């Protein structure tokens, strides 16, 4: 059996801190699986799936709300990381395509569609939200300058594309990934198709209502 190699950051930590870091990774991975399947699941289900004691989980995340907030905030930071990586592509059109593929593969938008409204966002996320807006605008600007982007496409349309792909979910993760990539290819073709788009694009803040806290 292959030996598990820990991340360098973990190897550099003292014993207890390294164990805490490992537990945190297990908790967040378990929380993603549990809450994407059932946002109303109890926090004890996360501890059970992660294989950690409920006391260890509560030491790191004193409430379900804080755990949900961390999960979604990590998703936004992953989104920004993938956008930054895509912008390293010198081909302006390919940068946008690569970005969309990266985000669909990372399944970031499932967190938005499933967990919006299950916690109250706080001010700590504002810098990452602003950074996301900057990255989106730059990706779209470059795609437009390539001459291949359909007229009338806005940053908000990218969110619609990504959420459409996230809506595809089957019991088999591999098949889900295949179908999401297939649909994304169709939608990318639509981004490069000449002609006017029907109706106006989403307005700024039009989907903000879903982040209002709803009952658990």
XYZ file of C-alpha atoms in Angstrom:
216
model
C 0.000 0.000 0.000
C 1.313 3.426 -0.910
C 2.372 5.581 2.016
C 0.241 8.685 2.582
C 2.283 11.839 2.158
C 1.169 14.785 4.285
C 1.278 18.356 2.955
C 4.532 20.160 3.741
C 2.699 22.658 5.935
C 1.417 19.826 8.107
C 4.799 18.074 8.321
C 6.295 21.294 9.677
C 3.789 21.493 12.551
C 4.313 20.030 16.023
C 2.402 16.849 16.823
C -0.776 18.301 18.313
C -1.040 21.089 15.764
C -0.471 18.661 12.899
C -3.223 16.427 14.245
C -5.527 19.437 14.586
C -4.794 20.402 10.969
C -5.551 16.853 9.817
C -8.787 16.857 11.805
C -9.775 20.171 10.266
C -9.300 18.809 6.748
C -11.338 15.731 7.625
C -14.094 17.845 9.169
C -14.391 20.193 6.187
C -14.388 17.326 3.677
C -17.032 15.510 5.705
C -19.091 18.691 6.120
C -19.118 19.218 2.383
C -20.393 15.686 1.755
C -22.960 15.781 4.540
C -24.403 19.251 3.954
C -24.496 19.003 0.172
C -26.597 15.883 0.603
C -28.762 17.401 3.349
C -28.222 21.010 4.504
C -30.396 20.372 7.589
C -28.259 17.448 8.773
C -27.047 17.730 12.385
C -23.447 18.597 13.084
C -23.044 15.196 14.757
C -23.366 13.619 11.290
C -20.259 15.545 10.233
C -18.271 14.294 13.226
C -19.340 10.723 12.509
C -18.402 10.927 8.828
C -15.071 12.598 9.619
C -14.250 9.986 12.247
C -13.587 12.568 14.953
C -15.188 13.105 18.335
C -17.955 15.666 18.605
C -15.879 17.521 21.213
C -12.975 17.837 18.755
C -15.345 19.237 16.149
C -16.842 21.763 18.558
C -13.398 22.922 19.647
C -12.740 23.936 16.042
C -16.278 24.965 15.065
C -18.412 26.037 18.038
C -21.597 26.000 15.961
C -23.061 24.555 12.793
C -23.391 28.085 11.440
C -19.653 28.694 11.768
C -18.896 25.397 10.049
C -21.242 26.229 7.157
C -19.748 29.699 6.872
C -16.215 28.322 6.737
C -17.213 25.753 4.133
C -18.708 28.361 1.816
C -15.909 30.854 2.370
C -13.346 28.192 1.492
C -15.344 27.561 -1.677
C -15.108 31.227 -2.660
C -11.372 31.256 -2.011
C -11.024 28.153 -4.184
C -12.991 29.995 -6.871
C -10.548 32.903 -6.723
C -7.545 30.589 -6.801
C -8.833 28.829 -9.916
C -9.562 32.168 -11.604
C -6.043 33.402 -10.886
C -4.600 30.180 -12.297
C -6.706 30.491 -15.454
C -5.562 34.087 -15.981
C -1.993 32.824 -16.341
C -3.066 31.456 -19.732
C -1.845 33.924 -22.364
C -4.692 33.018 -24.735
C -7.550 35.355 -23.770
C -10.382 33.064 -24.887
C -8.792 29.900 -23.537
C -8.355 31.599 -20.165
C -12.134 31.940 -19.811
C -12.783 28.398 -21.004
C -10.134 27.006 -18.661
C -11.618 28.953 -15.759
C -15.115 27.568 -16.351
C -13.750 24.041 -16.611
C -11.735 24.450 -13.410
C -14.731 25.693 -11.443
C -17.066 22.995 -12.733
C -14.492 20.308 -11.893
C -14.001 21.789 -8.406
C -17.795 21.815 -7.920
C -17.647 25.152 -6.122
C -21.155 26.255 -7.089
C -22.843 23.302 -5.418
C -21.993 25.046 -2.157
C -23.817 28.169 -3.319
C -26.915 26.405 -4.585
C -27.246 24.106 -1.554
C -26.034 26.220 1.369
C -27.116 29.782 0.566
C -29.433 30.913 3.332
C -28.277 28.318 5.870
C -25.973 30.781 7.641
C -25.482 34.517 8.012
C -22.493 35.902 6.066
C -20.207 38.284 7.948
C -17.796 41.037 6.954
C -14.759 38.745 6.824
C -15.762 37.540 3.359
C -15.894 41.027 1.802
C -12.248 41.099 0.547
C -12.699 37.729 -1.178
C -15.995 38.848 -2.732
C -14.301 41.963 -4.098
C -11.401 39.909 -5.406
C -13.825 37.557 -7.112
C -15.506 40.483 -8.857
C -12.129 41.759 -10.078
C -11.127 38.356 -11.431
C -14.463 37.801 -13.165
C -14.263 41.204 -14.818
C -10.716 40.565 -16.024
C -11.567 37.156 -17.457
C -14.542 38.589 -19.310
C -12.597 41.626 -20.524
C -9.909 39.439 -22.016
C -12.436 37.075 -23.590
C -14.212 40.040 -25.154
C -10.941 41.414 -26.530
C -10.255 38.033 -28.131
C -13.189 38.736 -30.446
C -14.798 35.380 -29.684
C -17.183 36.305 -26.882
C -20.832 36.698 -27.813
C -22.077 40.302 -27.552
C -24.146 41.041 -24.477
C -22.579 38.402 -22.211
C -21.999 39.720 -18.687
C -20.207 38.485 -15.581
C -23.585 37.515 -14.125
C -24.099 35.137 -17.052
C -21.031 33.194 -15.956
C -22.745 32.500 -12.654
C -25.795 31.163 -14.472
C -23.607 28.816 -16.505
C -21.799 27.490 -13.444
C -24.986 26.979 -11.455
C -26.576 25.172 -14.402
C -23.705 22.701 -14.362
C -23.858 22.335 -10.567
C -27.544 21.412 -10.843
C -26.543 18.113 -12.510
C -26.084 15.583 -9.729
C -26.268 11.786 -9.951
C -25.383 9.136 -7.347
C -22.261 8.283 -9.370
C -19.716 11.134 -8.969
C -17.784 10.120 -12.090
C -20.907 10.163 -14.241
C -21.917 13.492 -12.719
C -18.552 14.960 -13.696
C -18.888 13.612 -17.241
C -22.321 15.128 -17.749
C -21.316 18.453 -16.239
C -18.393 18.682 -18.640
C -20.717 17.782 -21.536
C -23.225 20.497 -20.648
C -20.438 23.002 -20.064
C -19.108 22.343 -23.583
C -22.544 23.125 -24.991
C -22.790 26.302 -22.940
C -19.289 27.425 -23.951
C -20.315 27.052 -27.587
C -23.213 29.363 -26.773
C -20.774 31.947 -25.399
C -19.061 32.056 -28.776
C -22.215 32.042 -30.917
C -23.039 35.325 -32.720
C -26.405 36.924 -32.153
C -28.382 38.753 -29.512
C -29.345 37.044 -26.292
C -33.018 36.985 -25.265
C -33.969 39.130 -22.303
C -31.767 41.228 -20.033
C -28.912 39.699 -18.003
C -29.252 39.250 -14.232
C -29.235 42.548 -12.358
C -26.637 43.226 -9.638
C -27.949 41.744 -6.415
C -30.861 39.964 -8.103
C -29.943 36.687 -6.409
C -28.890 38.241 -3.099
C -32.181 37.258 -1.462
C -31.133 33.628 -1.261
C -28.400 34.517 1.228
C -31.007 35.712 3.715
C -31.049 33.315 6.622
C -33.797 30.726 6.364
C -35.004 28.283 8.994
C -32.911 25.200 9.690
